[in-house]
């Protein structure tokens, strides 16, 4: 994933197009759905094991190396527990999208397009 500190996995940033298409509420719902897909049901967080196992199986991504998974978790883990909760995951996804970071303030205060 571009911008994840340790190594660099390249991905196409489709988030801005998703926001334009789904509106802010729809996009946030998609992010939450993505979190639920990757999280361990019992713990309610994304762990090393769940990300390693589910990233390629559920998302069709190439298998990430152990180092890439650890780097991604470390980059997003704000409370130091070694896992990503929903808020940490969403913040990380925004940070990985330079265009979203630049436009997020505009989207935060703009009317939701999905209601039109």
Short mmCIF file of N, CA, C and O in Angstrom, two decimals:
data_model
loop_
_atom_site.label_atom_id
_atom_site.label_comp_id
_atom_site.label_asym_id
_atom_site.label_seq_id
_atom_site.Cartn_x
_atom_site.Cartn_y
_atom_site.Cartn_z
N UNK A 1 0.84 -1.16 0.00
CA UNK A 1 0.00 0.00 0.00
C UNK A 1 0.89 1.23 0.00
O UNK A 1 1.79 1.31 0.82
N UNK A 2 0.65 2.10 -0.86
CA UNK A 2 1.49 3.27 -0.98
C UNK A 2 1.49 4.06 0.31
O UNK A 2 0.46 4.30 0.91
N UNK A 3 2.67 4.46 0.72
CA UNK A 3 2.78 5.31 1.88
C UNK A 3 2.83 4.60 3.23
O UNK A 3 2.83 5.24 4.25
N UNK A 4 2.91 3.30 3.25
CA UNK A 4 2.95 2.58 4.53
C UNK A 4 4.38 2.45 5.01
O UNK A 4 4.95 1.43 4.92
N UNK A 5 5.01 3.41 5.50
CA UNK A 5 6.33 3.43 6.11
C UNK A 5 7.38 2.42 5.74
O UNK A 5 8.38 2.79 5.19
N UNK A 6 7.25 1.15 6.04
CA UNK A 6 8.33 0.16 5.93
C UNK A 6 8.69 -0.17 4.48
O UNK A 6 9.81 0.01 4.07
N UNK A 7 7.78 -0.70 3.75
CA UNK A 7 8.02 -1.05 2.37
C UNK A 7 6.95 -0.37 1.55
O UNK A 7 6.16 0.39 2.07
N UNK A 8 6.91 -0.64 0.28
CA UNK A 8 5.88 0.02 -0.51
C UNK A 8 5.18 -0.99 -1.39
O UNK A 8 5.79 -1.68 -2.17
N UNK A 9 3.90 -1.12 -1.19
CA UNK A 9 3.06 -1.93 -2.04
C UNK A 9 2.23 -0.93 -2.82
O UNK A 9 1.58 -0.05 -2.26
N UNK A 10 2.24 -1.03 -4.13
CA UNK A 10 1.56 -0.06 -4.97
C UNK A 10 0.10 -0.48 -5.16
O UNK A 10 -0.19 -1.64 -5.39
N UNK A 11 -0.79 0.47 -5.03
CA UNK A 11 -2.19 0.22 -5.30
C UNK A 11 -2.78 1.42 -5.99
O UNK A 11 -2.27 2.53 -5.88
N UNK A 12 -3.85 1.19 -6.72
CA UNK A 12 -4.54 2.29 -7.39
C UNK A 12 -5.52 2.89 -6.41
O UNK A 12 -6.35 2.20 -5.83
N UNK A 13 -5.43 4.18 -6.21
CA UNK A 13 -6.26 4.88 -5.24
C UNK A 13 -7.63 5.16 -5.84
O UNK A 13 -7.82 6.11 -6.59
N UNK A 14 -8.59 4.30 -5.51
CA UNK A 14 -9.95 4.45 -6.01
C UNK A 14 -10.87 5.14 -5.02
O UNK A 14 -12.04 5.37 -5.31
N UNK A 15 -10.36 5.47 -3.84
CA UNK A 15 -11.20 6.07 -2.81
C UNK A 15 -11.87 7.37 -3.25
O UNK A 15 -13.06 7.55 -3.02
N UNK A 16 -11.14 8.31 -3.87
CA UNK A 16 -11.82 9.55 -4.28
C UNK A 16 -13.00 9.30 -5.22
O UNK A 16 -14.07 9.90 -5.07
N UNK A 17 -12.85 8.37 -6.16
CA UNK A 17 -13.94 8.04 -7.08
C UNK A 17 -15.10 7.40 -6.32
O UNK A 17 -16.28 7.64 -6.63
N UNK A 18 -14.78 6.60 -5.31
CA UNK A 18 -15.83 5.97 -4.50
C UNK A 18 -16.63 7.02 -3.74
O UNK A 18 -17.84 6.93 -3.65
N UNK A 19 -15.94 8.01 -3.19
CA UNK A 19 -16.64 9.07 -2.46
C UNK A 19 -17.55 9.84 -3.40
O UNK A 19 -18.70 10.13 -3.05
N UNK A 20 -17.03 10.15 -4.58
CA UNK A 20 -17.85 10.87 -5.56
C UNK A 20 -19.09 10.07 -5.93
O UNK A 20 -20.18 10.61 -6.08
N UNK A 21 -18.93 8.76 -6.07
CA UNK A 21 -20.03 7.90 -6.49
C UNK A 21 -21.01 7.58 -5.35
O UNK A 21 -22.23 7.61 -5.56
N UNK A 22 -20.48 7.29 -4.17
CA UNK A 22 -21.31 6.81 -3.05
C UNK A 22 -21.75 7.91 -2.10
O UNK A 22 -22.65 7.69 -1.29
N UNK A 23 -21.09 9.06 -2.15
CA UNK A 23 -21.32 10.09 -1.14
C UNK A 23 -20.54 9.75 0.11
O UNK A 23 -20.01 8.64 0.26
N UNK A 24 -20.44 10.69 1.02
CA UNK A 24 -19.61 10.47 2.21
C UNK A 24 -20.16 9.36 3.10
O UNK A 24 -19.40 8.52 3.58
N UNK A 25 -21.47 9.34 3.30
CA UNK A 25 -22.05 8.29 4.15
C UNK A 25 -21.87 6.91 3.53
O UNK A 25 -21.54 5.95 4.22
N UNK A 26 -22.11 6.80 2.23
CA UNK A 26 -21.95 5.53 1.54
C UNK A 26 -20.51 5.05 1.58
O UNK A 26 -20.23 3.86 1.78
N UNK A 27 -19.57 5.98 1.42
CA UNK A 27 -18.16 5.62 1.46
C UNK A 27 -17.77 5.13 2.85
O UNK A 27 -17.08 4.13 3.00
N UNK A 28 -18.22 5.83 3.89
CA UNK A 28 -17.89 5.42 5.25
C UNK A 28 -18.49 4.05 5.56
O UNK A 28 -17.87 3.24 6.25
N UNK A 29 -19.68 3.78 5.03
CA UNK A 29 -20.28 2.45 5.21
C UNK A 29 -19.41 1.38 4.56
O UNK A 29 -19.18 0.32 5.13
N UNK A 30 -18.89 1.68 3.36
CA UNK A 30 -18.01 0.73 2.67
C UNK A 30 -16.73 0.49 3.48
O UNK A 30 -16.26 -0.64 3.56
N UNK A 31 -16.16 1.56 4.05
CA UNK A 31 -14.97 1.39 4.88
C UNK A 31 -15.28 0.49 6.08
O UNK A 31 -14.50 -0.39 6.42
N UNK A 32 -16.42 0.73 6.72
CA UNK A 32 -16.81 -0.10 7.87
C UNK A 32 -17.04 -1.54 7.46
O UNK A 32 -16.66 -2.47 8.19
N UNK A 33 -17.64 -1.75 6.29
CA UNK A 33 -17.84 -3.11 5.79
C UNK A 33 -16.49 -3.78 5.53
O UNK A 33 -16.31 -4.96 5.82
N UNK A 34 -15.54 -3.02 4.98
CA UNK A 34 -14.19 -3.55 4.75
C UNK A 34 -13.52 -3.94 6.06
O UNK A 34 -12.87 -4.98 6.15
N UNK A 35 -13.71 -3.11 7.07
CA UNK A 35 -13.16 -3.43 8.39
C UNK A 35 -13.74 -4.75 8.89
O UNK A 35 -13.00 -5.63 9.35
N UNK A 36 -15.06 -4.89 8.82
CA UNK A 36 -15.70 -6.12 9.31
C UNK A 36 -15.21 -7.35 8.57
O UNK A 36 -15.05 -8.42 9.17
N UNK A 37 -14.95 -7.21 7.27
CA UNK A 37 -14.44 -8.35 6.50
C UNK A 37 -13.06 -8.79 6.98
O UNK A 37 -12.74 -9.97 6.99
N UNK A 38 -12.22 -7.83 7.35
CA UNK A 38 -10.84 -8.13 7.73
C UNK A 38 -10.66 -8.43 9.21
O UNK A 38 -9.67 -9.03 9.61
N UNK A 39 -11.61 -8.04 10.04
CA UNK A 39 -11.46 -8.20 11.49
C UNK A 39 -11.74 -9.64 11.92
O UNK A 39 -12.49 -10.36 11.28
N UNK A 40 -11.14 -10.00 13.04
CA UNK A 40 -11.46 -11.27 13.68
C UNK A 40 -12.79 -11.08 14.40
O UNK A 40 -12.95 -10.14 15.18
N UNK A 41 -13.74 -11.96 14.12
CA UNK A 41 -15.07 -11.81 14.73
C UNK A 41 -15.03 -11.80 16.25
O UNK A 41 -15.68 -10.98 16.88
N UNK A 42 -14.26 -12.71 16.82
CA UNK A 42 -14.23 -12.84 18.27
C UNK A 42 -13.66 -11.60 18.95
O UNK A 42 -14.12 -11.18 20.00
N UNK A 43 -12.63 -11.02 18.36
CA UNK A 43 -11.93 -9.89 18.99
C UNK A 43 -12.45 -8.54 18.52
O UNK A 43 -12.25 -7.53 19.18
N UNK A 44 -13.06 -8.49 17.35
CA UNK A 44 -13.57 -7.23 16.82
C UNK A 44 -12.50 -6.26 16.37
O UNK A 44 -12.74 -5.06 16.28
N UNK A 45 -11.29 -6.78 16.09
CA UNK A 45 -10.18 -5.96 15.60
C UNK A 45 -9.47 -6.71 14.47
O UNK A 45 -9.63 -7.92 14.31
N UNK A 46 -8.71 -5.96 13.70
CA UNK A 46 -7.88 -6.57 12.66
C UNK A 46 -6.55 -6.94 13.30
O UNK A 46 -5.87 -6.08 13.87
N UNK A 47 -6.22 -8.21 13.24
CA UNK A 47 -4.97 -8.71 13.81
C UNK A 47 -4.02 -9.10 12.68
O UNK A 47 -4.41 -9.14 11.51
N UNK A 48 -2.79 -9.40 13.04
CA UNK A 48 -1.82 -9.89 12.06
C UNK A 48 -2.40 -11.09 11.32
O UNK A 48 -2.38 -11.15 10.09
N UNK A 49 -2.93 -12.03 12.07
CA UNK A 49 -3.44 -13.27 11.49
C UNK A 49 -4.63 -13.00 10.56
O UNK A 49 -4.70 -13.56 9.46
N UNK A 50 -5.57 -12.17 11.00
CA UNK A 50 -6.74 -11.93 10.16
C UNK A 50 -6.38 -11.17 8.89
O UNK A 50 -6.90 -11.47 7.82
N UNK A 51 -5.48 -10.21 9.00
CA UNK A 51 -5.08 -9.44 7.82
C UNK A 51 -4.30 -10.32 6.85
O UNK A 51 -4.52 -10.27 5.64
N UNK A 52 -3.42 -11.13 7.37
CA UNK A 52 -2.61 -12.03 6.53
C UNK A 52 -3.52 -13.01 5.78
O UNK A 52 -3.37 -13.22 4.59
N UNK A 53 -4.48 -13.58 6.50
CA UNK A 53 -5.35 -14.60 5.92
C UNK A 53 -6.40 -14.00 4.99
O UNK A 53 -6.63 -14.51 3.89
N UNK A 54 -7.02 -12.93 5.41
CA UNK A 54 -8.19 -12.44 4.69
C UNK A 54 -7.88 -11.44 3.58
O UNK A 54 -8.71 -11.24 2.70
N UNK A 55 -6.71 -10.79 3.61
CA UNK A 55 -6.44 -9.76 2.60
C UNK A 55 -6.43 -10.34 1.20
O UNK A 55 -6.97 -9.75 0.28
N UNK A 56 -5.84 -11.50 1.01
CA UNK A 56 -5.84 -12.08 -0.33
C UNK A 56 -7.11 -12.88 -0.60
O UNK A 56 -7.67 -12.81 -1.67
N UNK A 57 -7.58 -13.63 0.40
CA UNK A 57 -8.76 -14.48 0.20
C UNK A 57 -10.02 -13.67 -0.07
O UNK A 57 -10.78 -13.98 -0.99
N UNK A 58 -10.26 -12.62 0.71
CA UNK A 58 -11.50 -11.86 0.58
C UNK A 58 -11.41 -10.68 -0.38
O UNK A 58 -12.38 -10.32 -1.03
N UNK A 59 -10.24 -10.07 -0.43
CA UNK A 59 -10.11 -8.86 -1.22
C UNK A 59 -9.45 -9.08 -2.57
O UNK A 59 -9.36 -8.17 -3.38
N UNK A 60 -8.96 -10.29 -2.80
CA UNK A 60 -8.31 -10.58 -4.07
C UNK A 60 -6.98 -9.88 -4.25
O UNK A 60 -6.49 -9.73 -5.36
N UNK A 61 -6.38 -9.44 -3.13
CA UNK A 61 -5.08 -8.79 -3.20
C UNK A 61 -3.99 -9.85 -3.25
O UNK A 61 -4.17 -10.96 -2.73
N UNK A 62 -2.86 -9.51 -3.84
CA UNK A 62 -1.74 -10.47 -3.78
C UNK A 62 -1.37 -10.69 -2.32
O UNK A 62 -1.51 -9.79 -1.50
N UNK A 63 -0.93 -11.89 -2.03
CA UNK A 63 -0.57 -12.20 -0.64
C UNK A 63 0.51 -11.23 -0.17
O UNK A 63 1.49 -11.00 -0.86
N UNK A 64 0.27 -10.64 0.99
CA UNK A 64 1.25 -9.72 1.56
C UNK A 64 2.27 -10.52 2.37
O UNK A 64 1.91 -11.51 3.01
N UNK A 65 3.50 -10.07 2.34
CA UNK A 65 4.53 -10.72 3.15
C UNK A 65 4.25 -10.41 4.62
O UNK A 65 3.54 -9.46 4.95
N UNK A 66 4.86 -11.20 5.50
CA UNK A 66 4.71 -10.95 6.93
C UNK A 66 5.18 -9.54 7.27
O UNK A 66 4.56 -8.85 8.07
N UNK A 67 6.27 -9.09 6.65
CA UNK A 67 6.80 -7.75 6.93
C UNK A 67 5.81 -6.67 6.50
O UNK A 67 5.59 -5.69 7.21
N UNK A 68 5.17 -6.85 5.33
CA UNK A 68 4.19 -5.86 4.86
C UNK A 68 2.99 -5.79 5.79
O UNK A 68 2.49 -4.70 6.09
N UNK A 69 2.54 -6.94 6.28
CA UNK A 69 1.40 -6.97 7.20
C UNK A 69 1.77 -6.28 8.51
O UNK A 69 1.02 -5.44 9.02
N UNK A 70 2.95 -6.60 9.04
CA UNK A 70 3.40 -5.96 10.28
C UNK A 70 3.53 -4.45 10.11
O UNK A 70 3.15 -3.68 10.99
N UNK A 71 4.08 -4.02 8.98
CA UNK A 71 4.24 -2.59 8.72
C UNK A 71 2.89 -1.89 8.64
O UNK A 71 2.73 -0.78 9.18
N UNK A 72 1.93 -2.52 7.98
CA UNK A 72 0.61 -1.92 7.87
C UNK A 72 -0.04 -1.78 9.25
O UNK A 72 -0.59 -0.74 9.59
N UNK A 73 0.06 -2.83 10.04
CA UNK A 73 -0.50 -2.78 11.39
C UNK A 73 0.21 -1.72 12.23
O UNK A 73 -0.44 -0.94 12.94
N UNK A 74 1.52 -1.68 12.14
CA UNK A 74 2.30 -0.70 12.91
C UNK A 74 1.95 0.72 12.49
O UNK A 74 1.82 1.61 13.34
N UNK A 75 1.77 0.94 11.21
CA UNK A 75 1.46 2.27 10.69
C UNK A 75 0.11 2.77 11.22
O UNK A 75 -0.05 3.95 11.51
N UNK A 76 -0.86 1.88 11.35
CA UNK A 76 -2.19 2.30 11.77
C UNK A 76 -2.48 2.17 13.25
O UNK A 76 -3.44 2.74 13.76
N UNK A 77 -1.65 1.42 13.98
CA UNK A 77 -1.90 1.11 15.39
C UNK A 77 -1.55 2.31 16.27
O UNK A 77 -0.41 2.54 16.61
N UNK A 78 -2.57 3.06 16.66
CA UNK A 78 -2.34 4.27 17.45
C UNK A 78 -2.25 4.00 18.95
O UNK A 78 -1.63 4.76 19.68
N UNK A 79 -2.88 2.91 19.42
CA UNK A 79 -2.88 2.66 20.86
C UNK A 79 -1.85 1.61 21.29
O UNK A 79 -1.75 1.28 22.46
N UNK A 80 -1.08 1.10 20.32
CA UNK A 80 0.02 0.19 20.65
C UNK A 80 -0.37 -1.22 21.02
O UNK A 80 0.45 -1.97 21.55
N UNK A 81 -1.60 -1.64 20.70
CA UNK A 81 -2.02 -3.00 21.06
C UNK A 81 -1.69 -4.04 20.00
O UNK A 81 -1.97 -5.22 20.16
N UNK A 82 -1.09 -3.61 18.87
CA UNK A 82 -0.70 -4.54 17.82
C UNK A 82 -1.83 -4.90 16.87
O UNK A 82 -1.65 -5.72 15.97
N UNK A 83 -2.99 -4.31 17.05
CA UNK A 83 -4.17 -4.58 16.21
C UNK A 83 -4.74 -3.25 15.72
O UNK A 83 -4.34 -2.19 16.17
N UNK A 84 -5.68 -3.34 14.79
CA UNK A 84 -6.38 -2.15 14.33
C UNK A 84 -7.85 -2.24 14.71
O UNK A 84 -8.54 -3.19 14.34
N UNK A 85 -8.31 -1.24 15.47
CA UNK A 85 -9.75 -1.16 15.71
C UNK A 85 -10.37 -0.41 14.53
O UNK A 85 -9.66 0.03 13.63
N UNK A 86 -11.68 -0.24 14.56
CA UNK A 86 -12.36 0.37 13.41
C UNK A 86 -11.86 1.79 13.14
O UNK A 86 -11.63 2.17 12.00
N UNK A 87 -11.68 2.59 14.18
CA UNK A 87 -11.23 3.97 14.00
C UNK A 87 -9.81 4.00 13.41
O UNK A 87 -9.53 4.75 12.48
N UNK A 88 -8.92 3.17 13.95
CA UNK A 88 -7.54 3.12 13.45
C UNK A 88 -7.52 2.70 11.98
O UNK A 88 -6.76 3.25 11.18
N UNK A 89 -8.36 1.73 11.63
CA UNK A 89 -8.45 1.27 10.24
C UNK A 89 -8.90 2.40 9.32
O UNK A 89 -8.30 2.64 8.28
N UNK A 90 -9.95 3.09 9.71
CA UNK A 90 -10.47 4.18 8.87
C UNK A 90 -9.46 5.31 8.72
O UNK A 90 -9.26 5.83 7.62
N UNK A 91 -8.80 5.67 9.81
CA UNK A 91 -7.77 6.71 9.73
C UNK A 91 -6.65 6.27 8.81
O UNK A 91 -6.17 7.04 7.97
N UNK A 92 -6.23 5.03 8.92
CA UNK A 92 -5.16 4.51 8.05
C UNK A 92 -5.57 4.55 6.59
O UNK A 92 -4.79 4.95 5.73
N UNK A 93 -6.81 4.16 6.30
CA UNK A 93 -7.27 4.18 4.91
C UNK A 93 -7.25 5.61 4.34
O UNK A 93 -6.85 5.82 3.20
N UNK A 94 -7.64 6.57 5.15
CA UNK A 94 -7.58 7.97 4.71
C UNK A 94 -6.13 8.40 4.49
O UNK A 94 -5.82 9.08 3.51
N UNK A 95 -5.24 8.00 5.39
CA UNK A 95 -3.84 8.38 5.26
C UNK A 95 -3.20 7.77 4.03
O UNK A 95 -2.28 8.36 3.45
N UNK A 96 -3.66 6.61 3.61
CA UNK A 96 -3.10 5.94 2.44
C UNK A 96 -3.58 6.53 1.13
O UNK A 96 -3.09 6.18 0.07
N UNK A 97 -4.56 7.41 1.21
CA UNK A 97 -5.11 8.04 0.01
C UNK A 97 -4.78 9.53 0.04
O UNK A 97 -5.49 10.31 0.66
N UNK A 98 -3.71 9.95 -0.64
CA UNK A 98 -3.34 11.36 -0.61
C UNK A 98 -4.47 12.29 -1.07
O UNK A 98 -4.68 13.36 -0.49
N UNK A 99 -5.22 11.87 -2.07
CA UNK A 99 -6.30 12.71 -2.56
C UNK A 99 -7.41 12.85 -1.52
O UNK A 99 -7.97 13.93 -1.34
N UNK A 100 -7.71 11.77 -0.82
CA UNK A 100 -8.71 11.86 0.25
C UNK A 100 -8.24 12.78 1.36
O UNK A 100 -9.03 13.55 1.90
N UNK A 101 -6.98 12.69 1.71
CA UNK A 101 -6.46 13.56 2.76
C UNK A 101 -6.62 15.02 2.36
O UNK A 101 -7.01 15.85 3.17
N UNK A 102 -6.33 15.33 1.11
CA UNK A 102 -6.42 16.71 0.65
C UNK A 102 -7.85 17.21 0.58
O UNK A 102 -8.12 18.38 0.81
N UNK A 103 -8.78 16.32 0.24
CA UNK A 103 -10.17 16.74 0.03
C UNK A 103 -11.09 16.42 1.20
O UNK A 103 -12.25 16.81 1.19
N UNK A 104 -10.59 15.71 2.20
CA UNK A 104 -11.48 15.24 3.27
C UNK A 104 -12.19 16.38 3.98
O UNK A 104 -13.35 16.24 4.37
N UNK A 105 -11.55 17.50 4.17
CA UNK A 105 -12.19 18.62 4.85
C UNK A 105 -13.38 19.11 4.02
O UNK A 105 -14.44 19.40 4.56
N UNK A 106 -13.24 19.15 2.70
CA UNK A 106 -14.35 19.57 1.85
C UNK A 106 -15.50 18.58 1.94
O UNK A 106 -16.66 18.97 2.03
N UNK A 107 -15.18 17.28 1.92
CA UNK A 107 -16.22 16.25 1.97
C UNK A 107 -16.90 16.23 3.33
O UNK A 107 -18.08 15.92 3.43
N UNK A 108 -16.16 16.53 4.37
CA UNK A 108 -16.74 16.53 5.71
C UNK A 108 -17.88 17.53 5.83
O UNK A 108 -18.88 17.27 6.48
N UNK A 109 -17.71 18.67 5.19
CA UNK A 109 -18.69 19.75 5.35
C UNK A 109 -19.63 19.89 4.15
O UNK A 109 -20.52 20.72 4.18
N UNK A 110 -19.45 19.06 3.13
CA UNK A 110 -20.33 19.12 1.96
C UNK A 110 -21.59 18.30 2.22
O UNK A 110 -21.56 17.31 2.95
N UNK A 111 -22.71 18.68 1.58
CA UNK A 111 -23.93 17.86 1.70
C UNK A 111 -23.67 16.48 1.08
O UNK A 111 -22.92 16.36 0.13
N UNK A 112 -24.27 15.47 1.65
CA UNK A 112 -24.10 14.09 1.16
C UNK A 112 -24.82 13.93 -0.17
O UNK A 112 -26.02 14.13 -0.26
N UNK A 113 -24.07 13.52 -1.19
CA UNK A 113 -24.63 13.38 -2.53
C UNK A 113 -25.52 12.16 -2.65
O UNK A 113 -26.33 12.09 -3.55
N UNK A 114 -25.38 11.19 -1.75
CA UNK A 114 -26.19 9.97 -1.87
C UNK A 114 -27.67 10.23 -1.55
O UNK A 114 -28.52 9.43 -1.89
N UNK A 115 -27.97 11.33 -0.91
CA UNK A 115 -29.36 11.60 -0.55
C UNK A 115 -30.10 12.35 -1.65
O UNK A 115 -31.27 12.64 -1.51
N UNK A 116 -29.41 12.70 -2.74
CA UNK A 116 -30.06 13.43 -3.85
C UNK A 116 -30.56 12.51 -4.90
O UNK A 116 -30.10 11.51 -5.20
#
